[in-house]
Tab-separated table of C-alpha atoms and ligand atoms in Angstrom:
chain	number	residue	atom	x	y	z
C	30	MET	CA	8.389	17.355	6.011
C	31	LEU	CA	5.835	18.718	8.053
C	32	MET	CA	4.805	18.753	11.701
C	33	PRO	CA	7.038	16.424	13.784
C	34	ARG	CA	10.188	18.125	12.523
C	35	ASN	CA	12.054	21.241	13.377
C	36	ARG	CA	9.612	22.417	15.869
C	37	ALA	CA	12.158	23.263	17.672
C	38	GLY	CA	14.011	26.922	16.956
C	39	ALA	CA	14.673	29.951	18.470
C	40	ARG	CA	11.278	31.733	17.925
C	41	PRO	CA	10.184	34.977	19.944
C	42	ARG	CA	7.637	33.394	22.308
C	43	ALA	CA	4.583	35.525	21.188
C	44	LEU	CA	4.332	34.207	17.937
C	45	PRO	CA	4.391	29.942	17.815
C	46	ARG	CA	1.369	31.051	20.124
C	47	ARG	CA	-0.234	32.985	17.902
C	48	ALA	CA	0.771	29.996	14.795
C	49	ALA	CA	-0.530	27.632	17.704
C	50	GLN	CA	-3.912	28.956	18.481
C	51	ALA	CA	-4.270	29.647	14.531
C	52	PHE	CA	-3.246	26.462	14.210
C	53	ALA	CA	-6.313	24.793	16.683
C	54	SER	CA	-8.738	26.879	15.950
C	55	ALA	CA	-8.310	25.810	12.161
C	56	LEU	CA	-7.976	22.454	13.646
C	57	LEU	CA	-11.667	23.302	14.201
C	58	ALA	CA	-13.057	24.721	12.241
C	59	ALA	CA	-12.013	22.064	9.888
C	60	ALA	CA	-13.721	19.302	12.707
C	61	THR	CA	-16.923	21.692	12.135
C	62	VAL	CA	-16.908	21.926	8.426
C	63	THR	CA	-16.076	18.517	7.783
C	64	ALA	CA	-18.747	16.964	10.050
C	65	LEU	CA	-20.934	19.442	8.032
C	66	SER	CA	-20.447	18.107	4.601
C	67	HIS	CA	-19.429	14.713	4.780
C	68	SER	CA	-22.468	13.170	3.842
C	69	ALA	CA	-22.513	15.334	0.632
C	70	ALA	CA	-19.331	14.887	-0.532
C	71	ALA	CA	-16.579	12.546	0.824
C	72	ALA	CA	-13.086	11.780	-1.108
C	73	ASP	CA	-12.156	9.521	-2.947
C	74	THR	CA	-9.669	7.216	-0.621
C	75	LEU	CA	-7.535	3.934	-2.406
C	76	GLY	CA	-10.042	1.910	-1.438
C	77	SER	CA	-13.549	3.266	-2.514
C	78	ALA	CA	-11.837	3.952	-5.650
C	79	ALA	CA	-10.683	0.394	-6.563
C	80	ALA	CA	-14.470	-0.684	-5.161
C	81	GLY	CA	-15.579	1.519	-8.005
C	82	LYS	CA	-13.334	-0.577	-10.153
C	83	GLY	CA	-14.480	-3.781	-8.332
C	84	ARG	CA	-11.384	-4.281	-6.919
C	85	TYR	CA	-9.763	-3.961	-3.485
C	86	PHE	CA	-6.976	-1.519	-2.463
C	87	GLY	CA	-4.769	-3.550	0.296
C	88	THR	CA	-1.925	-2.656	1.922
C	89	ALA	CA	0.767	-5.007	4.158
C	90	VAL	CA	0.118	-4.424	8.024
C	91	ALA	CA	2.525	-4.999	10.907
C	92	ALA	CA	0.860	-5.901	14.143
C	93	SER	CA	2.971	-4.005	15.770
C	94	HIS	CA	1.722	-0.413	14.690
C	95	LEU	CA	-1.783	-0.372	15.112
C	96	GLY	CA	-1.430	1.187	18.083
C	97	GLU	CA	0.261	4.211	16.272
C	98	SER	CA	-3.022	6.416	15.705
C	99	ALA	CA	-1.553	7.836	12.226
C	100	TYR	CA	-0.898	4.452	11.172
C	101	ALA	CA	-4.040	2.892	11.924
C	102	ALA	CA	-5.636	5.788	10.943
C	103	THR	CA	-4.409	6.059	7.829
C	104	LEU	CA	-5.244	2.060	7.315
C	105	ASP	CA	-8.847	2.751	8.083
C	106	ARG	CA	-8.938	5.744	6.096
C	107	GLU	CA	-7.432	4.176	2.480
C	108	PHE	CA	-7.607	0.407	2.553
C	109	SER	CA	-9.892	-2.110	1.952
C	110	ALA	CA	-7.701	-5.095	2.361
C	111	VAL	CA	-4.633	-6.065	4.296
C	112	THR	CA	-2.297	-8.432	4.308
C	113	PRO	CA	0.046	-8.809	7.700
C	114	GLU	CA	3.392	-8.628	6.694
C	115	ASN	CA	5.124	-11.566	8.928
C	116	GLU	CA	2.786	-12.777	11.640
C	117	MET	CA	0.920	-15.491	9.691
C	118	LYS	CA	4.330	-17.124	8.248
C	119	TRP	CA	5.670	-19.929	9.860
C	120	ASP	CA	7.944	-18.859	11.688
C	121	ALA	CA	5.401	-16.908	13.423
C	122	THR	CA	2.591	-19.504	13.270
C	123	GLU	CA	4.543	-22.686	14.572
C	124	PRO	CA	7.827	-21.517	15.892
C	125	THR	CA	8.124	-25.340	18.149
C	126	ARG	CA	6.646	-28.215	16.159
C	127	ASN	CA	3.037	-28.344	16.630
C	128	THR	CA	2.939	-25.647	19.000
C	129	PHE	CA	0.722	-22.530	17.340
C	130	SER	CA	0.982	-18.864	17.917
C	131	PHE	CA	-1.624	-16.976	16.379
C	132	GLY	CA	-1.619	-14.067	18.797
C	133	ALA	CA	0.213	-10.872	16.373
C	134	ALA	CA	-1.969	-12.190	13.711
C	135	ASP	CA	-5.306	-12.727	14.808
C	136	GLN	CA	-4.938	-8.842	16.111
C	137	ILE	CA	-4.348	-8.365	12.464
C	138	VAL	CA	-7.373	-9.907	11.701
C	139	SER	CA	-9.809	-9.162	14.091
C	140	HIS	CA	-9.180	-5.321	13.090
C	141	ALA	CA	-10.003	-6.149	9.480
C	142	GLN	CA	-13.082	-7.891	10.225
C	143	SER	CA	-13.891	-4.971	12.026
C	144	LYS	CA	-13.667	-2.519	9.491
C	145	GLY	CA	-14.868	-4.976	7.017
C	146	MET	CA	-11.471	-5.263	4.848
C	147	LYS	CA	-10.106	-8.102	3.339
C	148	ILE	CA	-7.470	-10.239	4.680
C	149	ARG	CA	-4.589	-12.012	2.357
C	150	GLY	CA	-3.270	-14.984	4.070
C	151	HIS	CA	0.831	-14.590	4.007
C	152	THR	CA	2.279	-17.500	3.620
C	153	LEU	CA	1.830	-21.364	4.235
C	154	VAL	CA	5.160	-22.830	2.618
C	155	TRP	CA	7.732	-20.557	2.014
C	156	HIS	CA	11.869	-21.303	2.431
C	157	SER	CA	11.826	-18.338	4.353
C	158	GLN	CA	11.118	-17.251	7.639
C	159	LEU	CA	10.628	-20.837	8.228
C	160	PRO	CA	11.985	-22.072	11.633
C	161	SER	CA	14.701	-24.221	12.364
C	162	TRP	CA	12.826	-27.504	13.508
C	163	VAL	CA	11.145	-27.822	10.167
C	164	SER	CA	14.440	-28.033	7.688
C	165	GLY	CA	15.474	-30.723	10.351
C	166	LEU	CA	13.102	-33.290	9.434
C	167	SER	CA	13.106	-36.589	7.441
C	168	ALA	CA	11.023	-36.611	4.225
C	169	THR	CA	8.115	-38.558	6.086
C	170	ASP	CA	7.884	-36.062	8.626
C	171	LEU	CA	8.350	-33.420	6.491
C	172	ARG	CA	5.360	-34.099	4.881
C	173	THR	CA	3.484	-34.536	7.895
C	174	ALA	CA	4.812	-31.275	9.295
C	175	MET	CA	3.699	-28.946	5.957
C	176	ASN	CA	0.435	-30.586	5.705
C	177	ASN	CA	-0.406	-29.920	9.612
C	178	HIS	CA	0.718	-26.452	9.501
C	179	ILE	CA	-1.149	-25.856	6.039
C	180	THR	CA	-4.093	-27.589	7.810
C	181	GLN	CA	-3.743	-25.834	11.504
C	182	VAL	CA	-3.255	-22.385	10.467
C	183	MET	CA	-5.972	-23.081	7.788
C	184	GLN	CA	-8.693	-24.190	9.980
C	185	HIS	CA	-7.740	-21.464	12.551
C	186	TYR	CA	-8.829	-18.520	10.209
C	187	LYS	CA	-11.512	-20.827	8.278
C	188	GLY	CA	-14.058	-18.214	6.455
C	189	LYS	CA	-12.043	-15.240	7.368
C	190	ILE	CA	-9.427	-15.138	4.604
C	191	TYR	CA	-9.738	-14.275	1.042
C	192	ALA	CA	-6.917	-16.153	-0.425
C	193	TRP	CA	-3.873	-17.756	0.728
C	194	ASP	CA	-0.575	-17.670	-0.905
C	195	VAL	CA	-0.549	-21.331	-0.293
C	196	VAL	CA	3.157	-21.856	-1.982
C	197	ASN	CA	5.593	-18.739	-1.919
C	198	GLU	CA	8.610	-17.898	-3.940
C	199	ALA	CA	9.056	-21.876	-5.102
C	200	TYR	CA	11.216	-20.737	-8.432
C	201	GLN	CA	14.573	-20.204	-9.062
C	202	ASP	CA	15.596	-16.525	-10.438
C	203	GLY	CA	17.560	-16.034	-13.740
C	204	SER	CA	16.855	-18.059	-16.786
C	205	SER	CA	16.959	-22.279	-15.805
C	206	GLY	CA	13.045	-21.919	-15.456
C	207	ALA	CA	13.863	-24.507	-12.524
C	208	ARG	CA	12.794	-24.961	-8.563
C	209	ARG	CA	14.340	-22.852	-5.858
C	210	SER	CA	16.065	-25.637	-3.225
C	211	SER	CA	14.125	-25.468	-0.328
C	212	PRO	CA	13.990	-28.135	2.188
C	213	PHE	CA	10.337	-28.591	0.580
C	214	GLN	CA	11.803	-29.237	-2.610
C	215	ASP	CA	14.780	-31.244	-2.216
C	216	LYS	CA	13.342	-33.406	0.096
C	217	LEU	CA	9.369	-34.010	-0.936
C	218	GLY	CA	10.537	-33.393	-4.812
C	219	ASN	CA	8.384	-31.143	-7.624
C	220	GLY	CA	5.262	-32.824	-6.337
C	221	PHE	CA	4.891	-30.471	-2.889
C	222	ILE	CA	3.144	-27.585	-4.560
C	223	GLU	CA	0.426	-29.755	-5.760
C	224	GLU	CA	0.075	-31.645	-2.130
C	225	ALA	CA	0.064	-28.083	-0.517
C	226	PHE	CA	-2.756	-26.806	-2.772
C	227	ARG	CA	-5.103	-30.268	-2.073
C	228	THR	CA	-4.198	-30.010	1.361
C	229	ALA	CA	-5.096	-25.862	1.393
C	230	ARG	CA	-8.547	-26.547	-0.419
C	231	THR	CA	-9.506	-29.364	2.205
C	232	ALA	CA	-8.539	-27.325	5.314
C	233	ASP	CA	-10.866	-24.007	3.941
C	234	PRO	CA	-13.208	-24.661	0.871
C	235	ASP	CA	-13.751	-21.189	0.549
C	236	ALA	CA	-10.329	-19.558	0.728
C	237	LYS	CA	-9.231	-18.425	-2.890
C	238	LEU	CA	-5.412	-20.658	-3.294
C	239	CYS	CA	-2.809	-18.850	-4.865
C	240	TYR	CA	0.669	-19.232	-6.152
C	241	ASN	CA	2.696	-16.063	-5.049
C	242	ASP	CA	5.781	-14.838	-6.648
C	243	TYR	CA	8.370	-11.776	-7.215
C	244	ASN	CA	10.477	-11.321	-10.640
C	245	THR	CA	7.146	-13.208	-12.405
C	246	ASP	CA	5.716	-9.762	-13.677
C	247	GLY	CA	6.909	-9.338	-16.954
C	248	VAL	CA	6.960	-12.413	-19.562
C	249	ASN	CA	10.650	-13.926	-18.616
C	250	ALA	CA	11.955	-18.041	-17.615
C	251	LYS	CA	10.993	-17.630	-14.392
C	252	SER	CA	7.006	-16.332	-14.915
C	253	ASN	CA	7.454	-19.272	-18.039
C	254	ALA	CA	7.963	-21.899	-15.718
C	255	VAL	CA	4.887	-21.102	-12.979
C	256	TYR	CA	2.873	-20.380	-16.288
C	257	ASN	CA	3.620	-24.050	-17.591
C	258	MET	CA	3.018	-24.825	-13.787
C	259	VAL	CA	-0.488	-23.361	-13.512
C	260	LYS	CA	-1.398	-24.798	-16.910
C	261	ASP	CA	-0.381	-27.985	-15.548
C	262	PHE	CA	-2.665	-27.499	-12.366
C	263	LYS	CA	-5.115	-26.347	-14.601
C	264	SER	CA	-5.847	-29.297	-16.693
C	265	ARG	CA	-5.360	-31.979	-14.151
C	266	GLY	CA	-7.868	-30.684	-11.689
C	267	VAL	CA	-5.525	-29.830	-8.952
C	268	PRO	CA	-6.783	-26.617	-6.757
C	269	ILE	CA	-5.575	-23.559	-7.516
C	270	ASP	CA	-7.812	-20.203	-8.216
C	271	CYS	CA	-5.136	-17.699	-7.996
C	272	VAL	CA	-1.715	-16.088	-8.783
C	273	GLY	CA	-0.148	-13.072	-7.340
C	274	PHE	CA	2.701	-11.093	-8.636
C	275	GLN	CA	4.663	-9.181	-5.728
C	276	SER	CA	5.772	-6.445	-8.084
C	277	HIS	CA	8.896	-5.074	-6.473
C	278	PHE	CA	9.920	-2.554	-8.505
C	279	ASN	CA	13.292	-0.027	-8.465
C	280	SER	CA	15.498	1.122	-11.116
C	281	ALA	CA	17.147	-1.927	-11.453
C	282	SER	CA	14.026	-4.144	-11.747
C	283	PRO	CA	11.238	-1.774	-13.164
C	284	VAL	CA	7.965	-1.735	-14.149
C	285	PRO	CA	8.346	-4.671	-17.156
C	286	SER	CA	6.754	-3.327	-20.304
C	287	ASP	CA	4.655	-6.512	-20.844
C	288	TYR	CA	3.269	-6.574	-17.540
C	289	GLN	CA	-0.446	-6.178	-18.105
C	290	ALA	CA	0.364	-8.922	-21.206
C	291	ASN	CA	1.471	-10.793	-18.676
C	292	LEU	CA	-1.216	-10.539	-16.224
C	293	GLN	CA	-3.822	-11.114	-19.092
C	294	ARG	CA	-1.550	-14.797	-19.637
C	295	PHE	CA	-2.349	-16.206	-16.801
C	296	ALA	CA	-5.918	-15.120	-15.990
C	297	ASP	CA	-6.695	-16.965	-19.219
C	298	LEU	CA	-5.580	-20.340	-18.096
C	299	GLY	CA	-8.612	-19.344	-15.581
C	300	VAL	CA	-6.934	-18.152	-12.382
C	301	ASP	CA	-7.602	-14.841	-10.798
C	302	VAL	CA	-4.269	-12.444	-10.772
C	303	GLN	CA	-3.561	-10.304	-7.744
C	304	ILE	CA	-0.760	-7.313	-7.225
C	305	THR	CA	0.153	-8.766	-3.878
C	306	GLU	CA	3.528	-7.159	-2.637
C	307	LEU	CA	3.564	-3.755	-4.683
C	308	ASP	CA	6.513	-1.278	-3.801
C	309	ILE	CA	8.593	0.758	-6.150
C	310	GLU	CA	11.298	2.698	-4.433
C	311	GLY	CA	11.899	6.372	-6.185
C	312	SER	CA	10.205	9.801	-5.994
C	313	GLY	CA	8.348	12.190	-7.520
C	314	SER	CA	6.600	11.901	-10.886
C	315	ALA	CA	8.626	9.060	-12.404
C	316	GLN	CA	7.376	6.568	-8.699
C	317	ALA	CA	4.136	8.435	-9.497
C	318	THR	CA	4.250	7.197	-13.057
C	319	SER	CA	5.085	3.385	-12.033
C	320	TYR	CA	2.392	3.097	-10.050
C	321	SER	CA	-0.197	4.511	-12.069
C	322	ASN	CA	1.023	2.055	-14.865
C	323	VAL	CA	0.669	-1.204	-12.407
C	324	VAL	CA	-3.012	0.134	-11.261
C	325	LYS	CA	-3.762	0.546	-14.905
C	326	ALA	CA	-2.372	-2.953	-15.735
C	327	CYS	CA	-4.640	-4.257	-13.175
C	328	LEU	CA	-7.891	-2.776	-14.291
C	329	ALA	CA	-7.105	-3.760	-17.790
C	330	VAL	CA	-7.487	-7.447	-16.949
C	331	THR	CA	-10.699	-8.501	-15.681
C	332	ARG	CA	-9.611	-10.859	-13.541
C	333	CYS	CA	-7.173	-8.957	-11.858
C	334	THR	CA	-9.071	-8.482	-8.822
C	335	GLY	CA	-7.469	-6.230	-6.820
C	336	MET	CA	-3.358	-5.072	-5.780
C	337	THR	CA	-1.975	-4.501	-2.198
C	338	VAL	CA	0.842	-1.860	-1.440
C	339	TRP	CA	3.759	-3.791	0.919
C	340	GLY	CA	3.208	-1.162	3.722
C	341	ILE	CA	1.146	2.390	4.468
C	342	THR	CA	4.060	4.318	4.966
C	343	ASP	CA	8.077	4.811	3.766
C	344	LYS	CA	8.560	4.809	7.566
C	345	TYR	CA	7.883	1.351	7.917
C	346	SER	CA	8.796	-0.333	4.634
C	347	TRP	CA	11.105	-3.265	4.476
C	348	ARG	CA	13.203	-1.384	1.918
C	349	SER	CA	12.638	2.252	3.621
C	350	SER	CA	15.462	3.945	2.382
C	351	GLY	CA	14.350	3.455	-1.291
C	352	THR	CA	10.466	5.095	-0.573
C	353	PRO	CA	8.601	3.003	-2.069
C	354	LEU	CA	5.250	3.367	-0.629
C	355	LEU	CA	1.794	5.890	-1.504
C	356	PHE	CA	2.626	7.485	1.860
C	357	ASP	CA	5.639	9.630	3.482
C	358	SER	CA	7.145	9.129	6.284
C	359	ASN	CA	4.508	11.070	7.936
C	360	TYR	CA	1.596	9.777	6.291
C	361	ALA	CA	0.995	12.706	3.855
C	362	PRO	CA	0.515	11.643	0.305
C	363	LYS	CA	3.214	11.622	-2.025
C	364	PRO	CA	2.674	12.389	-5.715
C	365	ALA	CA	2.412	8.214	-6.245
C	366	TYR	CA	-0.764	8.198	-4.345
C	367	ASP	CA	-2.487	10.837	-6.538
C	368	ALA	CA	-1.664	9.102	-9.266
C	369	VAL	CA	-2.723	5.918	-7.827
C	370	LEU	CA	-5.728	7.533	-6.912
C	371	ALA	CA	-6.154	8.910	-10.741
C	372	ALA	CA	-6.056	5.705	-12.121
C	373	LEU	CA	-8.356	4.411	-9.899
C	374	GLY	CA	-10.721	7.219	-11.347
C	375	GLY	CA	-11.367	8.519	-8.107
C	376	SER	CA	-11.321	12.189	-7.230
C	377	SER	CA	-9.511	13.717	-4.612
C	378	SER	CA	-11.976	15.613	-3.154
C	379	GLY	CA	-15.538	13.885	-3.609
C	380	GLY	CA	-18.473	14.248	-5.455
C	381	GLY	CA	-16.504	13.519	-8.941
C	382	ASP	CA	-16.683	10.539	-10.484
C	383	ASP	CA	-17.665	7.465	-8.992
C	384	GLY	CA	-15.829	4.901	-10.621
C	385	GLY	CA	-17.704	4.188	-14.365
C	386	GLY	CA	-15.861	6.154	-16.338
C	387	GLY	CA	-11.585	6.207	-15.416
C	388	ASP	CA	-12.103	9.885	-16.335
C	389	ASN	CA	-10.380	12.315	-13.149
C	390	GLY	CA	-11.063	15.384	-15.463
C	391	GLY	CA	-12.878	17.974	-13.638
C	392	GLY	CA	-16.551	19.564	-13.978
C	393	THR	CA	-17.111	21.526	-16.820
C	394	GLY	CA	-15.505	24.675	-16.532
C	395	ALA	CA	-14.156	23.774	-13.247
C	396	THR	CA	-11.371	26.635	-12.881
C	397	CYS	CA	-9.675	28.231	-9.486
C	398	THR	CA	-6.880	31.154	-9.308
C	399	VAL	CA	-4.622	31.152	-6.114
C	400	SER	CA	-2.625	33.689	-4.369
C	401	PHE	CA	-0.484	34.224	-1.271
C	402	THR	CA	-0.149	36.345	1.039
C	403	LYS	CA	2.388	36.516	4.525
C	404	THR	CA	0.225	36.885	8.037
C	405	ALA	CA	2.850	36.973	10.030
C	406	ASP	CA	6.767	37.029	10.363
C	407	TRP	CA	9.394	36.972	12.530
C	408	ASN	CA	13.244	36.695	12.210
C	409	ASP	CA	13.536	32.830	11.774
C	410	GLY	CA	9.628	32.550	10.163
C	411	TYR	CA	6.453	33.349	8.792
C	412	ASN	CA	3.297	32.484	8.579
C	413	GLY	CA	1.811	32.022	5.008
C	414	GLN	CA	-1.505	31.505	3.934
C	415	VAL	CA	-2.634	31.028	0.416
C	416	THR	CA	-6.203	31.563	-0.976
C	417	VAL	CA	-8.149	29.738	-3.208
C	418	LYS	CA	-10.788	30.635	-5.387
C	419	ALA	CA	-13.000	28.763	-7.427
C	420	GLY	CA	-13.889	30.432	-11.123
C	421	SER	CA	-17.400	30.840	-12.686
C	422	ALA	CA	-18.574	27.427	-11.793
C	423	PRO	CA	-18.974	25.441	-8.522
C	424	ILE	CA	-15.938	23.076	-7.876
C	425	THR	CA	-15.422	19.785	-6.138
C	426	GLY	CA	-11.931	19.773	-5.856
C	427	TRP	CA	-8.479	21.595	-5.999
C	428	THR	CA	-4.510	20.790	-6.132
C	429	THR	CA	-1.920	23.799	-6.169
C	430	THR	CA	1.828	23.652	-5.400
C	431	VAL	CA	4.128	25.804	-3.296
C	432	THR	CA	7.315	26.223	-4.210
C	433	PHE	CA	9.819	27.553	-1.538
C	434	PRO	CA	13.016	29.498	-1.552
C	435	ALA	CA	16.507	27.483	-0.747
C	436	GLY	CA	16.426	26.102	2.927
C	437	GLN	CA	13.228	27.264	4.241
C	438	LYS	CA	10.887	24.517	6.013
C	439	VAL	CA	7.441	24.054	6.755
C	440	SER	CA	6.982	23.100	10.144
C	441	THR	CA	2.827	22.649	10.297
C	442	LEU	CA	0.343	23.292	7.639
C	443	TRP	CA	-3.377	23.799	8.398
C	444	ASN	CA	-6.597	23.598	5.997
C	445	GLY	CA	-4.788	21.594	3.167
C	446	SER	CA	-3.048	18.039	2.811
C	447	ALA	CA	0.742	18.034	1.547
C	448	SER	CA	2.460	16.290	-0.580
C	449	TRP	CA	6.597	16.615	-1.404
C	450	ASP	CA	8.796	15.996	-4.422
C	451	GLY	CA	12.065	14.445	-4.194
C	452	SER	CA	13.964	17.924	-3.179
C	453	GLY	CA	11.609	18.801	-0.548
C	454	THR	CA	11.173	22.372	-2.140
C	455	VAL	CA	7.529	21.851	-3.998
C	456	MET	CA	4.565	20.907	-1.523
C	457	THR	CA	1.482	19.531	-3.913
C	458	VAL	CA	-2.097	20.727	-1.565
C	459	ARG	CA	-4.904	19.331	-1.775
C	460	PRO	CA	-8.101	20.102	0.289
C	461	THR	CA	-8.868	18.236	3.664
C	462	TYR	CA	-11.959	18.495	4.385
C	463	ASN	CA	-12.539	22.105	2.099
C	464	GLY	CA	-12.944	21.237	-1.668
C	465	ASN	CA	-16.060	22.014	-2.614
C	466	LEU	CA	-16.416	25.486	-3.773
C	467	ALA	CA	-19.336	27.641	-5.284
C	468	ALA	CA	-18.595	29.564	-8.004
C	469	GLY	CA	-16.099	32.656	-7.102
C	470	ALA	CA	-16.285	31.172	-3.486
C	471	SER	CA	-12.997	30.716	-1.843
C	472	THR	CA	-10.999	28.971	1.036
C	473	SER	CA	-7.366	29.268	2.594
C	474	PHE	CA	-4.857	27.140	3.637
C	475	GLY	CA	-2.151	27.937	6.006
C	476	PHE	CA	1.584	26.844	6.932
C	477	THR	CA	4.696	28.121	9.348
C	478	VAL	CA	7.789	28.289	7.254
C	479	GLN	CA	11.338	28.037	8.996
C	480	LYS	CA	13.667	30.666	7.551
C	481	ASN	CA	16.523	28.966	8.118
C	482	GLY	CA	18.437	32.070	7.149
C	483	ASN	CA	16.323	32.929	3.633
C	484	SER	CA	13.729	35.657	3.749
C	485	ALA	CA	12.296	35.173	0.390
C	486	VAL	CA	8.652	34.574	0.036
C	487	PRO	CA	7.324	31.328	-1.695
C	488	THR	CA	5.671	31.303	-4.942
C	489	VAL	CA	2.366	29.292	-5.357
C	490	GLY	CA	1.605	27.662	-9.083
C	491	THR	CA	-1.241	26.995	-11.218
C	492	CYS	CA	-4.625	26.010	-9.073
C	493	THR	CA	-6.304	22.982	-10.760
C	494	ALA	CA	-9.708	22.028	-9.874
C	495	SER	CA	-11.855	19.490	-10.808
G	514	XIL	C1	9.067	-9.311	3.935
G	514	XIL	C2	8.790	-8.664	4.621
G	514	XIL	O1	8.124	-7.337	4.659
G	514	XIL	C3	9.826	-7.494	6.111
G	514	XIL	O2	9.151	-7.525	7.554
G	514	XIL	C4	10.299	-9.218	6.479
G	514	XIL	O3	11.772	-9.080	7.369
G	514	XIL	C5	10.981	-10.076	5.485
G	514	XIL	O4	9.763	-10.374	4.171
G	514	XIL	N1	8.755	-11.285	-0.256
G	514	XIL	C6	7.184	-11.849	0.497
G	514	XIL	C7	7.406	-11.167	1.991
G	514	XIL	O5	6.794	-12.520	0.104
G	514	XIL	O6	6.613	-11.723	2.545
G	514	XIL	C8	8.295	-10.449	2.193
G	514	XIL	O7	8.490	-9.442	3.369
G	514	XIL	C9	9.115	-9.504	0.780
G	514	XIL	C10	9.477	-10.123	-0.557
């Protein structure tokens, strides 16, 4: 919805230049003020808000996108943990027997380490993304190859990985509670999981060792089977430290109502639980509510140590068409982002709750008002400005909406950060640098709009202050 789209078009020459100048000077002002106000009140991010609750907030990362500045900037600003999305899988790390290739995964690990992020290792033993040479082995050879793979990969990253998904997706969907057919299951039998965990403990004794799966997010036959396995491991001293709940949701597979209860029953077995691959298809407030419920469930379970979303931006999601992530394709935070931040007790413009309370409400008497002015107008476009004014008390943040007439498209926004509703007509704007206002003081954000044949003016919604 923002800058990259709709920039072309037949506007008169002088006006776009003026808009561009306004944008450039606004950026300059933004940079100056940010520098001045940074130490006074930094906005919370997913990572900082989660840290306030003693949790990490991670994302899956693809090495191939690290060179994209908006991708890296969003990663570095918002997240405190990473999981390589594909780079640590068997086909990437040992494509040929005993020939290991760590280049892409190393890139992610060194990036994460340089930013002080936790790293989840994903994954050592999985039926998928498994090179074909593995499935051709005899049982004896496969056992050697599995243990060698675990040992080599874990030793390469020894001391750097917070938690490893040692075994991924070993159970069938549905009501059987049975194991899934795989080269490991079929040739090594039920004992392969235990063997993998024992090998893993020896390879890197400091990494937490997790079992990870999907469709185990509520109480059901599949999660019962995993539960029984973990219980058995704990009773026999088989090394297991955590269970990962992938949490890939959509309308056919929504967040289960017993999500928290399910996390809790696993935690009660004496393992940590983690939300490992969270994404929820949908948009707007429905998506936001589901995300918020997941975050609240984790926070309510003491041993839920953190949560990871399966990607940063909808643009690169493995199920992109379902727009399941917290940032849209232009890296604008979506309503789901706001909901997650609020559920984590974070403040969207700093200064507020540091994680103690969970209340994201405003300070006493924090109010604001908004007003709209058209600052430039030409054939097929206009510039708008919304002034945000604090009431009789100082404020540390504000949110307001701007609803656009049918067909109009915003091509540029300055001095604010936008997210959009599903229909692309309601823009919710939050501050970038300009959230802190003294009593009675004001700030403004602005935007350039393409009319697309509709000259009506937008309407501003209520201003909410914190
Ligand atoms: C997915 C990746 O996101 C895709 O890029 C890849 O093509 C397939 O795998 N469960 C898992 C993850 O444990 O590794 C999967 O990741 C998604 C489902």
